[in-house]
Coordinates of C-alpha atoms and ligand atoms in Angstrom, one line a residue:
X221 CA 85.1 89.7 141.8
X222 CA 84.1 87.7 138.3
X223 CA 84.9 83.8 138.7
X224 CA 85.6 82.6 135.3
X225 CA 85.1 78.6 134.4
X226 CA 86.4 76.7 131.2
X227 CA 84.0 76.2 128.0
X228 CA 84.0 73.0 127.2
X229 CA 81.2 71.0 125.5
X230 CA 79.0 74.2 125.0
X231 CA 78.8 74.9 128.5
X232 CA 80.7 76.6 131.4
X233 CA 82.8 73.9 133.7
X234 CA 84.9 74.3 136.4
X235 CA 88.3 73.1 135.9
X236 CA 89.1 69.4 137.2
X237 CA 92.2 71.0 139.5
X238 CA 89.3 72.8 141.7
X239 CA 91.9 75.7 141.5
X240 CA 91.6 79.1 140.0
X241 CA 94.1 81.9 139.7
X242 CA 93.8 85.8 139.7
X243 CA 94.4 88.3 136.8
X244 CA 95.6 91.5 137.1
X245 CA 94.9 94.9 136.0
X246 CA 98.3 96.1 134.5
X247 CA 97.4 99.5 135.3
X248 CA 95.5 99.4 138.5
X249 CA 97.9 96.5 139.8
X250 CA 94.7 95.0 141.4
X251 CA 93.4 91.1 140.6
X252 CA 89.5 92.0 139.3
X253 CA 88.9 88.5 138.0
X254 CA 89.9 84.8 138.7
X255 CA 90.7 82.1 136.0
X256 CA 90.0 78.4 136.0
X257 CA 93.5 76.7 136.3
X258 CA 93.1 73.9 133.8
X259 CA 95.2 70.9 133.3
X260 CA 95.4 67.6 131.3
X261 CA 92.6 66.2 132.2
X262 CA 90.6 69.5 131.0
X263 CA 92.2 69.1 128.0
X264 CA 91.4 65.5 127.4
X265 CA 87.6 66.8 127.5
X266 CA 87.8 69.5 125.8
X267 CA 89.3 67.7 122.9
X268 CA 86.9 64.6 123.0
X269 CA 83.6 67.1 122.9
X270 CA 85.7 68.6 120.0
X271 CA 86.3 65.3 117.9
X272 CA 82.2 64.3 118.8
X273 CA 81.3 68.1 117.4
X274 CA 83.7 67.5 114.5
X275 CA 81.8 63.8 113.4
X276 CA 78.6 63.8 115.0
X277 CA 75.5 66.2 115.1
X278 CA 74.5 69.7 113.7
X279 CA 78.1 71.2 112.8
X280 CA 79.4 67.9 111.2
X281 CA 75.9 67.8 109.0
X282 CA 75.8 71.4 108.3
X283 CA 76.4 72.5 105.0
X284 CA 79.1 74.9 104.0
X285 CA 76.8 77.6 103.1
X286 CA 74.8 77.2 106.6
X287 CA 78.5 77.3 108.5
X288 CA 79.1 80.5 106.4
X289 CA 75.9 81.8 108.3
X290 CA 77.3 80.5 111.6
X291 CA 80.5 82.6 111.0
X292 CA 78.3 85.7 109.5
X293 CA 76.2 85.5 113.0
X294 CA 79.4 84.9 115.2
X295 CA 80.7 88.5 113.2
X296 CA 77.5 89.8 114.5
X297 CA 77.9 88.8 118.2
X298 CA 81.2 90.4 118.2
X299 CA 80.2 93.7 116.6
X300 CA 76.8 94.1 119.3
X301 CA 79.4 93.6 122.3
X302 CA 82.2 95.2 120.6
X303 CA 83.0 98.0 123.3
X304 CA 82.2 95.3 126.1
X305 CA 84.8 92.7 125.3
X306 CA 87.3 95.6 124.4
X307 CA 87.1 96.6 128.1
X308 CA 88.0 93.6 129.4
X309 CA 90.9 93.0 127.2
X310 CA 92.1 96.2 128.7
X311 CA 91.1 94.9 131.9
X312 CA 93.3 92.2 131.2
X313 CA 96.2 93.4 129.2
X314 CA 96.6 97.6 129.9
X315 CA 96.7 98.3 126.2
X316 CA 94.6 101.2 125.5
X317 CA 91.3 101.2 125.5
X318 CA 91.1 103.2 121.9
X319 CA 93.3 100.6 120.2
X320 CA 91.7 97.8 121.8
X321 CA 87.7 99.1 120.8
X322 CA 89.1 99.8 117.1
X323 CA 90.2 96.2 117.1
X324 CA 87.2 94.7 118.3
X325 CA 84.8 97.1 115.8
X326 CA 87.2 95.1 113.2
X327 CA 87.1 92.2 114.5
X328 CA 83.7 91.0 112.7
X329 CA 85.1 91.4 109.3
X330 CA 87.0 88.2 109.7
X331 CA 84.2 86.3 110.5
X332 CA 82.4 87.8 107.5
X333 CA 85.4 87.2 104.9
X334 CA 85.3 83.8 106.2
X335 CA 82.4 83.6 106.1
X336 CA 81.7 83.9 102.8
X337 CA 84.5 81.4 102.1
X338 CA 83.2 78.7 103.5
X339 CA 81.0 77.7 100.4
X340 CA 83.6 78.2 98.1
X341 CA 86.2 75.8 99.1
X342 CA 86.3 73.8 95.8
X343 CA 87.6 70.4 94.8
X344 CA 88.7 69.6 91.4
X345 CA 88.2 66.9 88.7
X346 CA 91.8 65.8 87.7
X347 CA 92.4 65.2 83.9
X348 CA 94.0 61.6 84.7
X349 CA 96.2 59.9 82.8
X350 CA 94.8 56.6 83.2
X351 CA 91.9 55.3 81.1
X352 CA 88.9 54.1 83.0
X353 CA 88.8 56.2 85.6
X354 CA 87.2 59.1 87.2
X355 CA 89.6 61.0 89.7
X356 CA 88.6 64.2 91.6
X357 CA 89.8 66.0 95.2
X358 CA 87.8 66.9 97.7
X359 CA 88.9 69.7 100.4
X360 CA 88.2 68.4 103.8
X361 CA 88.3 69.7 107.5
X362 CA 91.8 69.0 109.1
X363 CA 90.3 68.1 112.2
X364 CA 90.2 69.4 115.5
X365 CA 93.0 72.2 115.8
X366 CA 94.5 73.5 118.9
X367 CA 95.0 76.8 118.9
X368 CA 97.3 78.8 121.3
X369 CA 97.4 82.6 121.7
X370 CA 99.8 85.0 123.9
X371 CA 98.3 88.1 125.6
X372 CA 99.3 91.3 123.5
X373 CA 95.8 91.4 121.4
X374 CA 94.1 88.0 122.1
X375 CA 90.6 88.4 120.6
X376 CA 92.6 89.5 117.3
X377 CA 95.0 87.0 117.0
X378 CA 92.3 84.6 118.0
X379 CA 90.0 85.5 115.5
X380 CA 93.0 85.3 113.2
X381 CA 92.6 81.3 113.5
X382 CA 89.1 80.8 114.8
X383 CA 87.4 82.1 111.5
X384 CA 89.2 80.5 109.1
X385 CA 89.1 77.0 110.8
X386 CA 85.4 77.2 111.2
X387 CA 85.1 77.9 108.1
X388 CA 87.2 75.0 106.5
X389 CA 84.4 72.8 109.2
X390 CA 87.1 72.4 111.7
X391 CA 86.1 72.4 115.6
X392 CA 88.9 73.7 117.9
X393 CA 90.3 73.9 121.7
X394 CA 91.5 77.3 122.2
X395 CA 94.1 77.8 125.2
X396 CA 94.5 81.7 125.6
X397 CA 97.5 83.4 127.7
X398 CA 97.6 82.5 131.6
X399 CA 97.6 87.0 131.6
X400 CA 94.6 87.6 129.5
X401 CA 92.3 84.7 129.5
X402 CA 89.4 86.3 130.5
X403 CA 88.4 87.9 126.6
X404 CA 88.5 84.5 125.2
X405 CA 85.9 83.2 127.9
X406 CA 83.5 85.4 127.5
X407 CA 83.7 85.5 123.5
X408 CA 82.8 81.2 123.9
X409 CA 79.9 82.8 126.2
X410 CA 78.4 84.6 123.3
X411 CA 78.7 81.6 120.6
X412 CA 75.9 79.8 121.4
X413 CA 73.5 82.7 120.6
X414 CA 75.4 82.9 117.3
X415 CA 74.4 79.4 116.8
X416 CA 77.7 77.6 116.9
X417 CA 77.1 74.0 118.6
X418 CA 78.2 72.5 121.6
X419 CA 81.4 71.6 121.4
X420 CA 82.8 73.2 118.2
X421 CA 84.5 75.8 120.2
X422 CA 86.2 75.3 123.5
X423 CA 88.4 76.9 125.9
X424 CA 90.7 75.5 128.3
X425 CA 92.7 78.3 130.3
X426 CA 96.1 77.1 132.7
X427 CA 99.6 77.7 132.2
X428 CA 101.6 76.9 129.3
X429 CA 103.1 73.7 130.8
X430 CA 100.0 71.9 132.0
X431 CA 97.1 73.0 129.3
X432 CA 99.7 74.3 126.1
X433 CA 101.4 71.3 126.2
X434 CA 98.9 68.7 126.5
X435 CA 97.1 70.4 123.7
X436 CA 100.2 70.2 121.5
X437 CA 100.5 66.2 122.2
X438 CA 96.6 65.7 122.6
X439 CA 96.2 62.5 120.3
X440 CA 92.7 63.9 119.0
X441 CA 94.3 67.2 117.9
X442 CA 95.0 67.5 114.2
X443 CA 96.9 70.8 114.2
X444 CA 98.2 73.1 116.2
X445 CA 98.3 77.3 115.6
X446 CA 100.1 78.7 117.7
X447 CA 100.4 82.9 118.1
X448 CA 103.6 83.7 120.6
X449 CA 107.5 83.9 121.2
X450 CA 109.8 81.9 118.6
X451 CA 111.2 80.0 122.4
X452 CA 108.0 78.7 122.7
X453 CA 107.0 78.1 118.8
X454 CA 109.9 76.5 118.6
X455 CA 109.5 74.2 121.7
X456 CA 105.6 73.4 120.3
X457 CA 107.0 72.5 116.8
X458 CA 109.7 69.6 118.3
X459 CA 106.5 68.8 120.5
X460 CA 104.2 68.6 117.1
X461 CA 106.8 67.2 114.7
X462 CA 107.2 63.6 117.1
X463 CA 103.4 63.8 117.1
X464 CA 103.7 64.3 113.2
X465 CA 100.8 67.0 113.7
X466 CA 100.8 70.4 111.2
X467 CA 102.1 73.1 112.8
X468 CA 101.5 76.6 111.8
X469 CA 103.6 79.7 114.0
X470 CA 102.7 83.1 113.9
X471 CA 106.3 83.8 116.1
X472 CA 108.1 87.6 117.0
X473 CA 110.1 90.0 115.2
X474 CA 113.0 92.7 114.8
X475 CA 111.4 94.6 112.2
X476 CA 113.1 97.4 111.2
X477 CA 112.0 100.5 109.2
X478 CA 114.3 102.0 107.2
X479 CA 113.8 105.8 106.1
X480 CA 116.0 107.4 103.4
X481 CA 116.6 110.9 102.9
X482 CA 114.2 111.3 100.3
X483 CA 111.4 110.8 102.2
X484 CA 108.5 112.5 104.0
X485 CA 110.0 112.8 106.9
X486 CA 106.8 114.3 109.0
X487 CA 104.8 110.8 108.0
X488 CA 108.0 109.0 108.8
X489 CA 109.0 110.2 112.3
X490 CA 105.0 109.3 112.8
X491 CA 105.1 106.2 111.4
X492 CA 108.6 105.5 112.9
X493 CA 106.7 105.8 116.4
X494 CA 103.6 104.6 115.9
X495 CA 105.7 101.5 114.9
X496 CA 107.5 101.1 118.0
X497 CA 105.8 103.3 121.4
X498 CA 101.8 102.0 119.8
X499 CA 100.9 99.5 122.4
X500 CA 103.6 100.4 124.0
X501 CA 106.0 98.4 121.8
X502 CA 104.3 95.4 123.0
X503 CA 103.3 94.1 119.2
X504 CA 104.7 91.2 117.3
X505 CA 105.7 93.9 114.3
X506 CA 107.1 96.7 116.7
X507 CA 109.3 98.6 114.3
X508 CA 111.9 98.1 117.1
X509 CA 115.4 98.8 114.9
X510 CA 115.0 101.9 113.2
X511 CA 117.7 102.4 110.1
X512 CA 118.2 105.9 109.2
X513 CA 119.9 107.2 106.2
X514 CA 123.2 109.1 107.8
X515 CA 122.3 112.5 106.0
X516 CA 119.3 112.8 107.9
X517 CA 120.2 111.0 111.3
X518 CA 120.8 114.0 113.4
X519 CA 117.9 116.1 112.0
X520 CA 115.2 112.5 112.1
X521 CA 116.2 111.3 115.7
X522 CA 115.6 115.1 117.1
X523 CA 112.4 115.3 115.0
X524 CA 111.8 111.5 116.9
X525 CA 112.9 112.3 120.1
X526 CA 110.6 115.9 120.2
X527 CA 107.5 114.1 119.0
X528 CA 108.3 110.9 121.6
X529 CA 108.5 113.7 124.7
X530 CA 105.1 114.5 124.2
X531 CA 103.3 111.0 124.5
X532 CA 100.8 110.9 127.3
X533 CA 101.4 107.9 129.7
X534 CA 98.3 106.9 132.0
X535 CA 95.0 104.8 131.9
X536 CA 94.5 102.8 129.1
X537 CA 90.9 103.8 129.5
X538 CA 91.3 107.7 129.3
X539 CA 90.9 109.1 125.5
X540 CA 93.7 111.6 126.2
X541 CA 96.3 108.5 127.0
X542 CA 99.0 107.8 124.3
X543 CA 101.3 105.0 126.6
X544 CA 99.7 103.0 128.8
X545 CA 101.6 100.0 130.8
X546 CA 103.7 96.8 130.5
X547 CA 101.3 94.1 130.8
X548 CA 102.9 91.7 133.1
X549 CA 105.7 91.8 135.9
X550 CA 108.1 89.7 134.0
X551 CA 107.9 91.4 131.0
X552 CA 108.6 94.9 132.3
X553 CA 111.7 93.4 134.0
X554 CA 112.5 92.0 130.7
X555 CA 112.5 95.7 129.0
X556 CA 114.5 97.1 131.6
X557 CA 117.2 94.6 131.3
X558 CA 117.5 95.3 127.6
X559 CA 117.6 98.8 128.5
X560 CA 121.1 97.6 131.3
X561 CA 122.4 95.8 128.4
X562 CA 121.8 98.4 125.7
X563 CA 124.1 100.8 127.8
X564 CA 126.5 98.4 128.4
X565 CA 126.9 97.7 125.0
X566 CA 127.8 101.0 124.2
X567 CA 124.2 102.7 123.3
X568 CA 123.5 106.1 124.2
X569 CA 119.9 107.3 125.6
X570 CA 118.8 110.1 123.6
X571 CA 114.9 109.7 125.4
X572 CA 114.1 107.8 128.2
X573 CA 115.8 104.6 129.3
X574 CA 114.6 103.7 132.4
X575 CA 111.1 103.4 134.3
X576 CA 108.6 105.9 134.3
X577 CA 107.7 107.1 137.7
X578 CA 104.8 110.0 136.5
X579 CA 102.1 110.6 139.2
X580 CA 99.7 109.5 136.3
X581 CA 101.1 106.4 136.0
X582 CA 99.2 104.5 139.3
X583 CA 100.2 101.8 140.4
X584 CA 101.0 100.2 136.7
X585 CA 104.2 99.0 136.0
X586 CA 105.3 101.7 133.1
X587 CA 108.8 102.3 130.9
X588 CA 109.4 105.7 129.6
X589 CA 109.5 105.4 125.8
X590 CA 112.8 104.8 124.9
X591 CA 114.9 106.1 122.0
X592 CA 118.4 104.7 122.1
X593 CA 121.7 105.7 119.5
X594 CA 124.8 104.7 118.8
X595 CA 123.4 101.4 118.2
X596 CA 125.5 98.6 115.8
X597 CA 123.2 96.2 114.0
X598 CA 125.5 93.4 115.9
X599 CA 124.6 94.4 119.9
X600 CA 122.2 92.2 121.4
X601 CA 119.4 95.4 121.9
X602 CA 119.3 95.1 117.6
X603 CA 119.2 91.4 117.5
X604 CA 116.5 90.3 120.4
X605 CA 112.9 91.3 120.5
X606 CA 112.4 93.2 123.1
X607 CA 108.7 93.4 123.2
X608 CA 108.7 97.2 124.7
X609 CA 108.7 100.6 124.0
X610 CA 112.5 100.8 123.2
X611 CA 113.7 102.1 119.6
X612 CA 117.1 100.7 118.4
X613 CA 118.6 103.9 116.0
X614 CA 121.0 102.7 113.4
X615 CA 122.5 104.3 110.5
X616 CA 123.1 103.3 106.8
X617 CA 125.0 104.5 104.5
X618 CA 123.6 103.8 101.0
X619 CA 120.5 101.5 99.3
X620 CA 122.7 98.8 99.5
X621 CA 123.7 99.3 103.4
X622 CA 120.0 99.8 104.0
X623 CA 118.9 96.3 102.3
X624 CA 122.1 94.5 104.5
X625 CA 121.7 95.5 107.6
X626 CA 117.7 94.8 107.3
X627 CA 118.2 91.6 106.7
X628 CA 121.5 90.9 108.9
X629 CA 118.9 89.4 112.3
X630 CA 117.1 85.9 112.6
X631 CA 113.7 87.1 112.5
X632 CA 111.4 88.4 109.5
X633 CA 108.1 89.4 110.0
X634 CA 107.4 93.0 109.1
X635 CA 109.5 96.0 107.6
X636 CA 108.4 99.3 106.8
X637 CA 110.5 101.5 104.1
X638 CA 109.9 105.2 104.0
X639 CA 111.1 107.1 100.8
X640 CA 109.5 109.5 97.5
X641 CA 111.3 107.2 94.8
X642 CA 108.8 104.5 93.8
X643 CA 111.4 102.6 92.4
X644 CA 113.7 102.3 95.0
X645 CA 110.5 101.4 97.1
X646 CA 110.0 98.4 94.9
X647 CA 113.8 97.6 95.4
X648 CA 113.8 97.8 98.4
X649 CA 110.1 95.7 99.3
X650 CA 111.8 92.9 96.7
X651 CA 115.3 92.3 98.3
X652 CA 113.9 92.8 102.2
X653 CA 113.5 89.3 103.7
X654 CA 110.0 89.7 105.8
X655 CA 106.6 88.2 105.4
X656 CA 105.1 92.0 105.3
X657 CA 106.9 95.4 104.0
X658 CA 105.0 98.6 104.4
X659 CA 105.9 101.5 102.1
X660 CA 105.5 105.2 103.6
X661 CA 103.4 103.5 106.4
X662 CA 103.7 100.8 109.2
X663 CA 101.7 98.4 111.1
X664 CA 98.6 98.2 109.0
X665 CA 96.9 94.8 108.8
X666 CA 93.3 93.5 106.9
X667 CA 91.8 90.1 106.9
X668 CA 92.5 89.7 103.4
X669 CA 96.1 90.7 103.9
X670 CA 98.3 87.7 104.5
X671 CA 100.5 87.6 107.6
X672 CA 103.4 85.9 109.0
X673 CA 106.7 85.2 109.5
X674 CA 109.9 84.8 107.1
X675 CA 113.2 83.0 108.8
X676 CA 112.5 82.5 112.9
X677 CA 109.8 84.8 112.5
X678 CA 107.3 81.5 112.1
X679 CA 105.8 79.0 109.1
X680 CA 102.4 79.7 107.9
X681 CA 100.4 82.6 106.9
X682 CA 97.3 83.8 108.5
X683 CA 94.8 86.3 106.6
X684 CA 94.0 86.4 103.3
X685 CA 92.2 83.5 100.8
X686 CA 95.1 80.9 101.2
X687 CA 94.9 81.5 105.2
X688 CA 92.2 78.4 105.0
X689 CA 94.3 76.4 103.5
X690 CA 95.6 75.7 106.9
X691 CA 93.1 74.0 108.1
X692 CA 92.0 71.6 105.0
X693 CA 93.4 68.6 103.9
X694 CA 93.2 67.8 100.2
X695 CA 91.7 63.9 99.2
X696 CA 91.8 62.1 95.9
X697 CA 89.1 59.9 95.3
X698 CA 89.5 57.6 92.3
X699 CA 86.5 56.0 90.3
X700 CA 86.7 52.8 88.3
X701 CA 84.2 53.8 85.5
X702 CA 85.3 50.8 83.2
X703 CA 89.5 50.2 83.7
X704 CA 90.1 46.1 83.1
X705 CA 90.6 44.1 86.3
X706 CA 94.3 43.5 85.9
X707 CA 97.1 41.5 87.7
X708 CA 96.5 42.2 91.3
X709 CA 100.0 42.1 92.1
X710 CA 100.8 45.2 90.3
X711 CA 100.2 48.6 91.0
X712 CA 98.4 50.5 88.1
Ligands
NAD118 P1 104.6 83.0 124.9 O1 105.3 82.2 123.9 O2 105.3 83.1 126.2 O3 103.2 82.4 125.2 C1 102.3 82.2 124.1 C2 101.3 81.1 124.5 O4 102.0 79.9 124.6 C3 100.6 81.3 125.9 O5 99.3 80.9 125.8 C4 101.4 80.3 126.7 O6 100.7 79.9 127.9 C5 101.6 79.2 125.8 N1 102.7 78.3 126.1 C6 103.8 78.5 126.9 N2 104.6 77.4 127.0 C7 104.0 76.4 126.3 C8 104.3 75.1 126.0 N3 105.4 74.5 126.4 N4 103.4 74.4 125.1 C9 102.3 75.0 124.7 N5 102.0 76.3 124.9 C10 102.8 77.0 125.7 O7 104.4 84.4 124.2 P2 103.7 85.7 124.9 O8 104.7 86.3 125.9 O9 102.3 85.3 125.4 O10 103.5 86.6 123.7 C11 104.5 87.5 123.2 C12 105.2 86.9 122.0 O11 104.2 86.6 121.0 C13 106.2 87.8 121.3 O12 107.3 87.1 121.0 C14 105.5 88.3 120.1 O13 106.3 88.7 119.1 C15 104.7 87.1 119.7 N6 103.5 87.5 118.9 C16 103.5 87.1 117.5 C17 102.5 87.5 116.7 C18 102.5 87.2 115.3 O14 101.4 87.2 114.7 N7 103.6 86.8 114.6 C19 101.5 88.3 117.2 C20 101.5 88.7 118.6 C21 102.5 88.2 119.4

């Protein structure tokens, strides 16, 4: 069985509690590796070698251009070990093992656009109003960042923050999910060959208690980026805000995709359940309220249903699989109870609704994909993320209905809208209230597509140009090229 240690300081170290804890396979149910359990202290080490990367040696002399390299070669490292690092995150997290190889075959691209950033982070000479002097900004490294992942897609989300920060000169302590930990470790294996220095990158795994929140109230760490639930965001932000750190959340969602009668409805009964049943629901954009146009409900949810039947639950590792598992115990008891509460609440199961006991399931802890009716935009199944493979159908009546009941929940992080009228579809994208809207498709992302969260659905966006943004600080440097000595008790 692999025996994991912390990376801290370029190299591997074993974690000051002398404990380690197992990880499971979701699907197997068996523990195939053990991870350091780190603690305060940890993190106190891993945020000093940090601060020294961030002031002293090669990565604080570097220039831009030469980080830019660093990032090109890191997009390298990932792309020659692409297949190997997606197996363990479905070692670790059950998702399948085509979704998780297509994400890591992407992955390099954000450490390429990045990249190429990193020399063109500008200052700017400022036009001052004041005579005798020269004033211009310079963009500077925020410091040492924290950053804190959950387990659905670690490497991605990771590399959501890792390339940008590198690029804007930062160093960082990265503190990956207690479930899937072990893709983060052996990523930090592979920097030093991409030439990143000791210390620029390190990884402190442990429960959220004893390594999240020290990292949060570390006094060395600059900024935290966090990737998880809005309970936890928002605990971290309270945490950050007495701290007076930045803060940037990347939180969950209740994303609903709304289909009108005028559109394709083949591409939108597959894009309604790719949205919600790909990774089996377990995805911070999960099209998990579906809003249906009332002409077409009873035709669209037996199109949905019919298509849903035939998904393939099994190993995340077999080709043929279309559903694979719940990644951890607490969270399948989690979908389940929605499920209870759905029913109580009045919902009807048109598919599904309860766990999936198929031979080909092993031992893994599965849900059968889930299609539930008779849903009002008011019971707690349309207003809670559920994080599972359990579709919320409710109807509208009109454009207007449509645009309401979108935007009638707390989060708002994606959308999709499905219909042939371009300029309804423009309406529509305008009034919706979410950091993404897809039109006539669902779930896509790119690294120079900004992401995040409107309302509880988090601060901050991720991808894209402004993405590093995040991670500088702007300073104003002023020049006295010739202004008269005047009264010193004065401000000028
Ligand atoms: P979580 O909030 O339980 O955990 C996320 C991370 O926070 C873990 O590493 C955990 O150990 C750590 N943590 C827990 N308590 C902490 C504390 N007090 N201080 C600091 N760190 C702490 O989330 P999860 O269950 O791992 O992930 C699922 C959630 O993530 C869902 O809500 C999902 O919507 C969200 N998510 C959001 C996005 C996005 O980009 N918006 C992407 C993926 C997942």
């Amino acid at each position: 069985m692999k025996k994991y240690n912390l990376f801290i300081g370029g190299e591997e170290v074993t974690p000051a509690s002398g404990n380690w804890f197992d990880t499971e396979n979701p699907y197997t149910a068996e523990t195939w590796a053990q991870i350091p359990n780190g603690n305060a202290d940890d993190v106190d080490k891993a945020a000093a070698a940090a601060h020294h990367a961030l002031h002293n040696g090669t990565w604080a002399e570097m220039t831009p251009t030469e980080r830019g390299a660093v990032l090109r070669r890191i997009g390298d490292v990932i792309a020659e070990r692409a297949e190997q690092l997606a197996e363990v995150e479905v070692l670790d997290n059950g998702k399948l093992f085509s979704e998780m190889s297509g994400q890591l075959t992407y992955l390099p691209q954000w450490f390429y656009y990045y990249g190429g950033l990193a020399d063109k982070i500008e200052g700017t000479v400022v036009p001052v109003d004041k005579k005798g002097y020269f004033l211009y900004t310079q963009r500077q490294p925020k410091g040492v960042v924290g950053i804190i992942t959950p387990w659905n897609s670690p490497l991605l989300l990771l590399a959501w923050k890792l390339a940008p920060a590198l690029a804007a000169g930062c160093t960082v302590v990265i503190k990956p999910s207690e479930f899937t930990s072990a893709s983060t470790l052996e990523l930090a294996a592979l920097l030093g060959d991409a030439g990143v220095p000791p210390g620029v990158v390190n990884v402190v795994t442990g429960y959220g208690r004893e390594v999240g929140a020290p990292l949060v109230e570390h006094p060395l760490i600059s900024k935290v980026s966090f990737t998880g639930s809005d309970q936890t965001g928002r605990h971290i932000n309270v945490a950050a805000a007495d701290k007076l750190k930045h803060v940037s959340l990347e939180l969950g969602g209740k994303s609903p995709n709304v289909v009108f009668d005028d559109a394709d409805l083949e591409a939108a009964v597959n894009g309604v359940i790719s949205g919600i049943f790909a990774a089996t629901g377990q995805t911070c954009i999960a099209g998990s309220r579906l809003l249906v146009q009332e002409t077409i409900h009873d035709e669209f949810v037996e199109r949905l249903v019919a298509l849903a039947r035939t998904a393939r639950m099994g190993d995340p590792m077999e080709e043929s699989t279309d559903i694979g598992p719940v990644t951890t115990a607490a969270q399948y008891d989690k979908v389940l109870d929605y499920i209870d509460i759905a029913k109580k609440e009045g919902a009807t199961v048109a598919l599904g609704g309860r766990a999936a006991d198929r031979p080909e399931c092993g031992r893994g802890r599965f849900v059968e994909p889930t299609i539930l009716t008779n849903v009002r935009n008011d019971m707690r199944i349309a207003q809670e993320e559920v994080f599972g493979p359990v579709l919320s159908v409710i109807p509208f009546a009109d454009e207007a209905d449509a645009v309401a009941i979108a935007n009638d929940v707390r989060f708002g992080l994606g959308a999709g809208v499905w219909t042939s009228d371009i300029a309804r579809a423009f309406r529509v994208s305008n009034r919706i209230a979410s950091g993404t809207v897809w039109v006539n498709t669902y779930r896509a992302v790119s690294y120079m597509a900004p992401f995040g969260g409107m309302k509880d659905s988090g601060i901050g966006r991720e991808n894209g140009l402004h993405a590093i943004d995040e991670f500088l600080e702007t300073k104003s440097v002023w020049i006295n090229t010739g202004a008269p000595s005047t009264s010193p008790f004065v401000m000028r």
